[in-house]
Coordinates of C-alpha atoms in Angstrom, one line a residue:
Chain A
M1 CA -18.4 -14.3 -20.8
A2 CA -20.0 -17.4 -19.5
G3 CA -17.9 -20.3 -18.9
K4 CA -14.9 -18.0 -19.5
T5 CA -12.4 -17.1 -16.5
V6 CA -10.9 -13.4 -15.9
G7 CA -8.1 -13.1 -13.2
V8 CA -6.2 -10.3 -11.4
L9 CA -2.3 -10.2 -11.1
A10 CA -2.1 -10.5 -7.8
L11 CA 1.9 -9.4 -7.6
Q12 CA 1.1 -5.9 -5.2
G13 CA -1.6 -3.6 -5.7
D14 CA -4.7 -3.2 -5.2
Y15 CA -6.0 -6.4 -6.6
E16 CA -8.9 -7.5 -4.4
R17 CA -10.7 -4.3 -5.3
H18 CA -10.3 -5.5 -9.0
L19 CA -12.0 -8.6 -7.4
R20 CA -14.4 -7.3 -5.8
A21 CA -15.2 -5.1 -9.0
L22 CA -15.7 -7.9 -11.7
E23 CA -17.6 -9.9 -8.7
S24 CA -20.1 -6.7 -8.7
A25 CA -19.8 -7.0 -13.1
G26 CA -20.9 -10.5 -12.8
A27 CA -17.5 -12.3 -13.2
H28 CA -15.7 -14.9 -10.8
P29 CA -12.8 -13.9 -10.9
V30 CA -9.1 -15.3 -9.7
E31 CA -6.0 -14.2 -8.2
V32 CA -3.2 -14.6 -10.8
R33 CA 0.7 -14.6 -9.4
T34 CA 2.7 -17.4 -11.5
A35 CA 2.5 -18.1 -15.4
A36 CA 0.4 -21.5 -14.6
E37 CA -2.4 -19.6 -13.1
L38 CA -2.4 -17.1 -15.9
A39 CA -2.2 -19.9 -18.0
A40 CA -5.7 -21.0 -17.1
V41 CA -7.8 -17.3 -17.6
D42 CA -9.5 -16.2 -20.4
A43 CA -8.9 -12.7 -19.4
L44 CA -6.4 -10.5 -17.2
V45 CA -6.8 -7.2 -14.9
L46 CA -3.4 -5.4 -14.1
P47 CA -4.8 -3.5 -11.2
G48 CA -3.2 0.0 -9.3
G49 CA -0.1 0.2 -7.4
E50 CA 3.7 0.0 -8.4
S51 CA 4.0 -0.4 -11.9
T52 CA 7.9 -0.8 -10.7
T53 CA 7.6 -2.9 -8.3
M54 CA 5.3 -5.8 -10.8
L55 CA 7.5 -4.8 -13.4
K56 CA 10.4 -6.3 -10.9
L57 CA 8.1 -9.1 -9.6
L58 CA 7.4 -9.5 -13.6
H59 CA 10.9 -10.7 -14.7
R60 CA 12.1 -12.7 -11.4
E61 CA 9.5 -14.6 -11.4
G62 CA 9.2 -15.7 -15.1
L63 CA 5.6 -13.9 -16.6
F64 CA 6.7 -11.1 -18.5
E65 CA 7.0 -12.9 -21.8
P66 CA 4.1 -15.4 -20.9
L67 CA 2.6 -12.2 -20.5
A68 CA 3.1 -10.4 -23.3
A69 CA 2.2 -13.6 -25.0
F70 CA -1.2 -13.7 -23.4
G71 CA -2.1 -10.4 -24.4
Q72 CA -1.3 -11.3 -27.8
Q73 CA -4.4 -13.4 -27.8
K74 CA -6.4 -12.7 -24.7
P75 CA -7.7 -9.0 -23.0
I76 CA -5.9 -7.2 -20.7
F77 CA -7.5 -4.6 -18.7
G78 CA -4.8 -2.3 -16.7
T79 CA -5.6 0.7 -14.1
C80 CA -2.7 3.2 -13.7
A81 CA 0.0 0.7 -13.2
G82 CA -1.5 -1.9 -15.2
A83 CA -2.2 1.4 -17.5
I84 CA 2.0 1.6 -17.4
L85 CA 2.5 -1.5 -18.0
L86 CA 0.3 -2.2 -21.0
A87 CA 1.9 0.9 -22.3
T88 CA 4.1 1.3 -25.8
T89 CA 6.5 4.2 -23.8
V90 CA 6.7 5.2 -20.6
T91 CA 8.9 8.5 -19.6
S92 CA 9.7 9.9 -15.7
P93 CA 11.4 7.5 -15.7
E94 CA 12.0 6.1 -18.3
Q95 CA 10.4 2.2 -18.4
E96 CA 10.3 -1.4 -20.0
S97 CA 6.8 -2.3 -20.6
L98 CA 5.0 -5.1 -22.3
G99 CA 3.8 -2.6 -25.7
L100 CA 0.3 -4.1 -25.9
V101 CA -1.4 -0.5 -25.9
D102 CA -0.4 1.9 -28.5
I103 CA -0.2 4.5 -26.1
A104 CA 3.1 7.1 -24.3
V105 CA 2.3 7.3 -20.8
Q106 CA 4.5 9.6 -18.3
R107 CA 4.3 8.4 -14.6
N108 CA 3.1 10.4 -11.9
A109 CA 2.7 13.3 -13.8
Y110 CA -0.2 15.3 -11.7
G111 CA 3.0 15.2 -9.2
R112 CA 2.3 13.4 -5.7
Q113 CA -0.4 12.5 -3.5
L114 CA -1.3 16.2 -3.0
D115 CA -2.1 15.8 -6.2
S116 CA -4.6 12.8 -6.3
R117 CA -7.6 13.7 -7.2
V118 CA -11.7 13.1 -7.5
V119 CA -13.2 14.0 -11.0
T120 CA -16.9 13.4 -12.5
L121 CA -16.3 12.6 -16.6
P122 CA -18.1 11.9 -19.4
S123 CA -17.0 9.2 -21.1
A124 CA -18.5 7.0 -24.3
L125 CA -20.0 4.7 -21.0
G126 CA -21.7 7.8 -19.8
D127 CA -20.8 10.1 -16.4
L128 CA -18.2 8.4 -14.5
E129 CA -16.3 9.0 -11.5
A130 CA -12.7 8.8 -12.1
V131 CA -10.9 8.9 -9.2
F132 CA -6.8 9.6 -9.6
I133 CA -4.0 8.8 -7.4
R134 CA -0.6 9.6 -8.4
A135 CA -1.2 8.8 -11.9
P136 CA -0.1 8.7 -15.0
I137 CA -0.5 10.7 -18.1
I138 CA -1.0 9.3 -21.5
R139 CA 1.2 11.9 -24.0
A140 CA -0.1 10.5 -27.4
V141 CA -1.9 7.7 -28.7
G142 CA -1.5 5.8 -32.0
P143 CA -4.3 5.5 -35.0
A144 CA -5.2 2.1 -33.6
V145 CA -6.7 3.4 -30.5
N146 CA -10.0 4.5 -29.6
V147 CA -10.3 7.5 -27.1
L148 CA -13.2 6.8 -24.8
A149 CA -13.1 9.7 -22.1
T150 CA -11.2 12.3 -21.5
Y151 CA -9.5 15.2 -18.4
N152 CA -8.0 18.1 -19.0
D153 CA -7.4 16.6 -22.7
D154 CA -5.3 13.8 -22.2
P155 CA -7.0 10.4 -22.6
V156 CA -7.8 8.2 -19.9
L157 CA -10.2 5.5 -20.2
V158 CA -8.6 4.2 -23.7
E159 CA -8.9 0.5 -26.2
Q160 CA -6.9 -1.1 -28.9
G161 CA -8.9 -4.4 -30.1
R162 CA -9.1 -5.6 -26.9
H163 CA -6.8 -4.2 -24.2
L164 CA -8.4 -1.8 -22.3
V165 CA -6.8 1.6 -20.3
A166 CA -7.6 2.9 -17.4
T167 CA -4.9 6.1 -15.9
F168 CA -8.2 6.4 -13.0
H169 CA -9.1 3.6 -10.6
P170 CA -13.0 2.8 -11.6
E171 CA -12.0 0.0 -8.9
L172 CA -12.5 1.9 -6.4
T173 CA -15.8 3.3 -7.2
V174 CA -19.3 0.9 -6.7
D175 CA -19.9 1.9 -10.3
P176 CA -19.2 -1.5 -12.3
R177 CA -19.6 -0.2 -15.7
V178 CA -16.1 0.1 -16.8
H179 CA -15.8 -3.9 -15.2
A180 CA -18.5 -4.2 -17.1
Y181 CA -17.7 -3.2 -20.5
F182 CA -14.5 -4.7 -20.5
L183 CA -15.9 -8.2 -20.0
T184 CA -17.9 -7.7 -23.4
K185 CA -14.7 -8.1 -24.7
L186 CA -14.4 -11.7 -23.4
Chain B
M1 CA -17.4 7.3 9.1
I2 CA -16.3 10.2 6.3
L3 CA -16.2 8.7 3.4
N4 CA -15.7 11.7 1.6
E5 CA -13.7 12.5 -1.1
E6 CA -10.7 13.5 0.4
Y7 CA -10.6 10.9 2.6
R8 CA -10.7 8.2 -0.3
L9 CA -7.6 10.1 -2.3
K10 CA -6.0 9.1 1.4
V11 CA -7.2 5.8 1.4
G12 CA -7.0 5.1 -2.2
L13 CA -2.7 5.2 -1.9
A14 CA -2.5 2.7 0.9
E15 CA -5.0 0.2 -1.2
M16 CA -2.1 0.7 -3.7
L17 CA 0.5 0.1 -1.5
K18 CA -1.1 -3.4 -0.9
G19 CA 0.5 -6.3 -0.6
G20 CA 4.1 -4.8 -0.6
V21 CA 6.8 -3.8 1.2
I22 CA 7.7 0.2 2.4
M23 CA 10.9 -0.2 3.7
D24 CA 12.9 2.0 5.9
V25 CA 16.2 3.9 3.8
V26 CA 18.3 6.8 5.6
T27 CA 19.8 7.8 2.2
P28 CA 19.3 8.6 -1.4
E29 CA 21.6 5.1 -1.9
Q30 CA 19.3 3.3 0.0
A31 CA 16.0 4.4 -1.1
V32 CA 17.2 3.2 -5.5
I33 CA 18.6 0.1 -3.6
A34 CA 15.1 -0.3 -2.2
E35 CA 13.4 0.4 -5.3
R36 CA 15.0 -2.0 -7.7
A37 CA 14.7 -4.6 -5.2
G38 CA 10.4 -3.9 -5.5
A39 CA 10.1 -1.8 -2.8
C40 CA 6.2 -0.3 -2.7
A41 CA 7.4 3.0 -1.5
V42 CA 10.2 3.9 1.3
M43 CA 9.6 5.8 4.7
A44 CA 12.7 8.7 4.2
L45 CA 14.3 8.8 8.3
E46 CA 17.4 9.8 9.6
R47 CA 18.3 6.7 11.4
V48 CA 16.6 3.8 11.2
P49 CA 14.9 2.7 14.6
S50 CA 17.3 0.1 15.7
D51 CA 20.4 3.1 15.8
I52 CA 17.2 5.6 17.4
R53 CA 17.3 2.6 19.6
R54 CA 21.3 2.8 20.6
D55 CA 21.6 6.3 20.3
G56 CA 19.2 7.1 23.0
G57 CA 18.4 11.2 23.5
V58 CA 15.5 12.8 21.3
A59 CA 14.2 11.7 18.0
R60 CA 12.8 13.8 16.0
M61 CA 11.7 14.8 12.4
S62 CA 14.5 14.4 9.6
H63 CA 16.2 16.8 8.2
I64 CA 13.8 18.5 5.0
S65 CA 17.8 18.0 2.8
L66 CA 17.2 14.7 3.2
I67 CA 13.9 13.7 2.6
R68 CA 13.9 15.4 -0.1
G69 CA 17.0 13.6 -1.7
I70 CA 14.7 10.6 -1.4
M71 CA 11.8 11.9 -2.9
D72 CA 14.3 13.0 -5.8
A73 CA 15.8 9.9 -6.0
V74 CA 13.1 7.1 -6.6
S75 CA 9.8 7.5 -8.6
I76 CA 8.0 5.0 -5.9
P77 CA 6.0 6.5 -2.9
V78 CA 7.6 8.8 0.1
M79 CA 6.6 8.9 3.6
A80 CA 8.2 10.3 6.1
K81 CA 7.8 10.5 10.3
A82 CA 6.0 13.2 12.4
R83 CA 6.6 12.9 16.3
I84 CA 3.0 11.9 18.2
G85 CA 1.2 14.9 18.7
H86 CA 3.2 17.2 17.0
F87 CA 1.3 18.7 14.1
V88 CA 4.2 21.4 13.0
E89 CA 6.0 19.1 11.7
A90 CA 3.2 17.2 10.2
R91 CA 2.1 20.6 9.0
V92 CA 6.0 20.7 7.6
L93 CA 6.1 17.5 6.0
E94 CA 2.8 18.2 3.8
A95 CA 4.3 21.6 3.2
L96 CA 7.1 18.9 2.0
A97 CA 4.0 17.1 -0.3
V98 CA 5.6 13.7 0.8
D99 CA 3.3 11.0 0.2
Y100 CA 2.3 9.6 3.7
I101 CA 2.7 10.8 7.4
D102 CA 3.5 8.3 9.9
E103 CA 2.8 9.7 13.4
S104 CA 5.2 7.5 14.8
E105 CA 5.9 6.3 18.0
V106 CA 9.1 5.1 17.2
L107 CA 10.2 9.2 16.9
T108 CA 10.0 10.7 21.4
P109 CA 6.6 12.0 21.4
A110 CA 5.4 15.7 21.6
D111 CA 2.1 15.4 23.7
E112 CA 1.4 12.2 26.1
E113 CA -2.2 12.9 25.4
N114 CA -3.6 13.8 22.0
H115 CA -2.3 13.0 18.6
I116 CA -2.3 14.6 15.6
D117 CA -6.2 16.1 14.5
K118 CA -5.4 14.0 11.1
R119 CA -8.4 15.0 9.5
D120 CA -7.6 18.7 8.7
F121 CA -4.7 17.4 6.4
K122 CA -4.9 16.5 2.4
V123 CA -1.7 14.4 3.2
P124 CA -2.9 10.8 4.4
F125 CA -1.4 9.3 7.7
V126 CA -1.1 6.1 9.1
C127 CA -0.8 5.1 12.9
G128 CA 0.9 2.5 15.2
A129 CA -2.1 0.3 17.1
R130 CA -1.5 -2.7 19.3
N131 CA -5.3 -3.2 19.3
L132 CA -8.8 -2.9 17.9
G133 CA -9.7 -0.4 20.2
E134 CA -6.0 2.2 19.5
A135 CA -6.4 1.7 15.9
L136 CA -10.6 3.3 16.0
R137 CA -9.3 5.8 17.7
R138 CA -6.4 6.6 15.2
I139 CA -9.5 6.3 12.4
G140 CA -11.2 8.3 14.1
E141 CA -8.6 11.1 13.9
G142 CA -8.3 11.1 10.4
A143 CA -5.4 8.0 9.8
A144 CA -6.1 6.1 6.6
M145 CA -4.0 3.7 6.9
I146 CA -2.7 1.1 9.8
R147 CA 0.5 -0.4 10.7
T148 CA 0.1 -2.7 13.8
K149 CA 3.1 -1.7 16.1
G150 CA 5.8 -4.5 17.1
E151 CA 8.4 -3.4 18.7
A152 CA 10.6 -1.3 16.6
G153 CA 14.2 -1.9 16.1
S154 CA 14.2 -4.6 17.7
G155 CA 14.2 -7.3 14.6
N156 CA 12.0 -10.2 16.8
I157 CA 8.6 -10.3 15.4
V158 CA 6.7 -11.7 18.7
E159 CA 5.8 -8.1 19.5
A160 CA 4.2 -7.6 15.5
V161 CA 2.6 -11.1 16.3
R162 CA 0.4 -10.8 19.1
H163 CA -0.7 -7.3 18.0
M164 CA -2.1 -8.7 14.6
R165 CA -3.8 -12.0 16.5
T166 CA -4.7 -9.5 18.8
I167 CA -6.3 -7.0 16.6
V168 CA -8.0 -9.4 14.0
K169 CA -9.5 -11.2 17.1
E170 CA -10.9 -8.5 18.3
M171 CA -12.4 -7.6 14.9
R172 CA -13.5 -11.0 14.4
Q173 CA -15.9 -11.5 18.0
L174 CA -17.3 -8.3 17.0
T175 CA -18.6 -9.8 13.8
V176 CA -20.6 -12.3 17.1
L177 CA -22.0 -9.6 18.6
G178 CA -25.8 -8.1 17.9
P179 CA -26.7 -4.2 17.4
E180 CA -27.7 -4.1 21.4
E181 CA -24.2 -5.2 22.5
L182 CA -22.0 -3.0 20.7
M183 CA -22.6 0.3 22.9
A184 CA -20.8 -1.4 25.4
E185 CA -18.0 -3.2 23.1
A186 CA -17.5 0.3 22.3
K187 CA -16.9 1.7 26.3
K188 CA -14.8 -1.4 26.2
H189 CA -12.1 -0.9 23.5
Q190 CA -12.8 3.5 24.0
A191 CA -13.4 3.4 20.3
P192 CA -15.6 5.8 19.3
F193 CA -19.3 3.8 18.2
E194 CA -20.0 4.5 14.9
L195 CA -16.2 2.6 13.8
I196 CA -17.7 -0.1 16.2
E197 CA -20.3 -0.7 14.5
W198 CA -18.4 -0.4 10.5
V199 CA -16.0 -3.4 11.9
A200 CA -19.1 -5.2 13.7
K201 CA -20.6 -5.6 10.2
H202 CA -17.2 -5.8 8.1
G203 CA -15.1 -7.8 9.8
K204 CA -12.0 -5.7 9.3
L205 CA -11.0 -2.2 9.7
P206 CA -12.6 0.6 7.6
V207 CA -8.6 1.8 6.4
P208 CA -5.7 -0.5 4.9
N209 CA -4.3 -3.3 7.8
F210 CA -0.5 -2.8 7.7
S211 CA 2.5 -4.5 9.8
A212 CA 5.2 -3.0 11.1
G213 CA 7.9 -3.6 14.0
G214 CA 10.0 -6.6 14.3
V215 CA 10.2 -8.1 10.6
A216 CA 14.1 -9.6 9.6
T217 CA 13.5 -11.8 7.1
P218 CA 11.6 -12.9 4.3
A219 CA 9.4 -16.2 6.6
D220 CA 8.4 -13.1 9.1
A221 CA 6.9 -11.2 6.1
A222 CA 4.7 -14.0 5.1
L223 CA 3.8 -14.5 8.6
V224 CA 2.7 -11.8 8.8
M225 CA 1.4 -11.7 5.4
Q226 CA -0.8 -15.2 6.7
L227 CA -1.6 -13.4 9.8
G228 CA -3.7 -10.3 8.1
A229 CA -1.3 -8.3 7.6
E230 CA -2.3 -6.7 4.0
A231 CA 1.3 -5.1 3.6
V232 CA 4.5 -5.4 5.4
F233 CA 6.7 -2.4 6.6
V234 CA 9.9 -3.1 7.4
G235 CA 12.5 -0.4 9.1
S236 CA 15.4 -1.8 10.2
G237 CA 15.1 -5.1 8.9
I238 CA 17.1 -4.4 5.6
F239 CA 19.7 -2.2 5.9
K240 CA 20.8 -3.4 9.0
S241 CA 21.2 -7.1 7.4
E242 CA 24.2 -8.2 6.1
N243 CA 23.2 -7.8 2.6
P244 CA 20.5 -5.4 2.1
E245 CA 19.8 -6.1 -1.2
L246 CA 19.7 -9.3 -1.3
F247 CA 17.2 -8.8 1.2
A248 CA 15.3 -6.8 0.3
K249 CA 14.3 -8.7 -2.9
A250 CA 13.9 -11.4 -0.9
V251 CA 10.7 -10.1 1.6
V252 CA 9.3 -8.0 -1.4
K253 CA 9.4 -11.7 -3.1
A254 CA 7.9 -13.7 0.3
T255 CA 5.0 -11.1 1.0
T256 CA 3.8 -11.5 -2.6
Y257 CA 4.2 -15.0 -2.1
Y258 CA 3.2 -15.7 0.9
K259 CA 0.5 -18.0 0.5
D260 CA 2.8 -20.3 -1.3
P261 CA 5.5 -22.3 0.8
V262 CA 7.9 -22.7 -2.3
K263 CA 8.2 -19.2 -3.1
V264 CA 8.7 -19.0 0.2
M265 CA 11.6 -21.3 0.6
E266 CA 13.1 -19.9 -2.2
A267 CA 13.2 -16.3 -1.0
C268 CA 14.1 -17.2 2.5
E269 CA 17.1 -18.9 -0.2
E270 CA 17.7 -16.1 -2.1
I271 CA 19.6 -14.6 0.6
G272 CA 22.5 -17.8 1.7
E273 CA 24.7 -17.4 3.9
S274 CA 24.2 -13.7 4.7
K275 CA 22.9 -12.6 8.6
A276 CA 19.3 -11.1 9.4
M277 CA 19.9 -7.9 11.7
L278 CA 21.0 -9.9 15.2
G279 CA 17.8 -8.6 17.4
L280 CA 16.8 -8.4 20.8
E281 CA 15.1 -9.9 23.3
I282 CA 12.2 -8.3 24.1
S283 CA 12.5 -8.5 28.2
K284 CA 16.0 -7.5 27.5
I285 CA 14.4 -4.2 26.5
A286 CA 14.4 -1.7 29.6
E287 CA 9.8 -0.7 30.4
G288 CA 10.8 2.7 30.0
E289 CA 12.7 2.3 26.6
L290 CA 10.2 0.1 24.9
M291 CA 8.6 1.9 21.7
Q292 CA 5.1 0.3 21.2
T293 CA 3.7 1.9 24.6
R294 CA 3.9 5.4 23.1
G295 CA 0.8 6.7 22.1
W296 CA -2.8 6.6 23.5

């Protein structure tokens, strides 16, 4: 990881929390809003927020294709909205995605804000506090996907090669282990 | 500082809205336009503030059928307004399962002394504030997001600027004081002592701080972001403009790229020649008709 730069997509959402989480995991993160800024980083975090908002800005600002190409070479970690952007299939409603991780994701699958929750989950990284906010559910995973944690039998933390996906928000806790694990992929 | 699980979830959703634009909509069709333009949430209401101001009379919580229609039309979070102190309207909105309740000065207050005890709700609340004391009193009552009030429905950014500058300045001033000076500050701001201490230590509010009340152009949105807002509420500014679709997209872009003058210029250019809402000079609004002075 030494000498490498991690970016956080800063179009909308809780990117600031990811910047802080990456710092506490030992990285020196930067905000990414343009294709030029994307080209300068070695790995990228797609934060929580509204996936529709991010998707629209990615297209309007000419970032969608560069980001898809980036993912062919370099690690991406997506949380919540970021998980939706990385998936191959998105439902409720259907929407376009980068198709970098072979998962089928249903948006807002637990319900509205009243159904948001904090739970403690066993995972391959040890017990994790998982904050779900209007979270998606991963309904299916492809053969190349490795499940690191489940909640109610649904995968909530998965990896596929260099990419990592969480449907919850490790950036909203003080525990840097998930971010530290992502950094081992650099 | 209350930091139990429920409160973290409430603040958590506000974190997800950061860097985004929350737009007032009065029909499901407008909600769809807002979502397509890239709004990160919508505020469902019957009349935008400028119409409330024009019509006069008592402004209340919107009809359930209207809010429900908007919730069904979009996949982004939906907020709705309750009158200040009207905890039953708030309970009704909670039963409807809106994602956020705005205890709002835009509606006619139901209680001229007390706000809603928001700690007791599962749905998170946003409240308006004009200064640090007001913000911390609302947080003390359980608000999980603060928005500066500005002057709703005015299309004039001057009050939003005044309130954001005031809160940021008052927070900055606390950070240079010694611990023995903070009780006097709590007295001065009429705010809970623990929250004064928290702000003195961190230099920011313990919940996200958004801006509202007067944003009418992409440049207005970028201005309040540069002054310290973490997201922007746009009330009348979108759907009272000549071309709501263009304005909505341009305000979203200017909010994301608020630090980049070239991108903000592009956003301003995207609206072409279409006119922003006309707007009001604040001094021409009769004192009794100001919305920002509602709230205690």
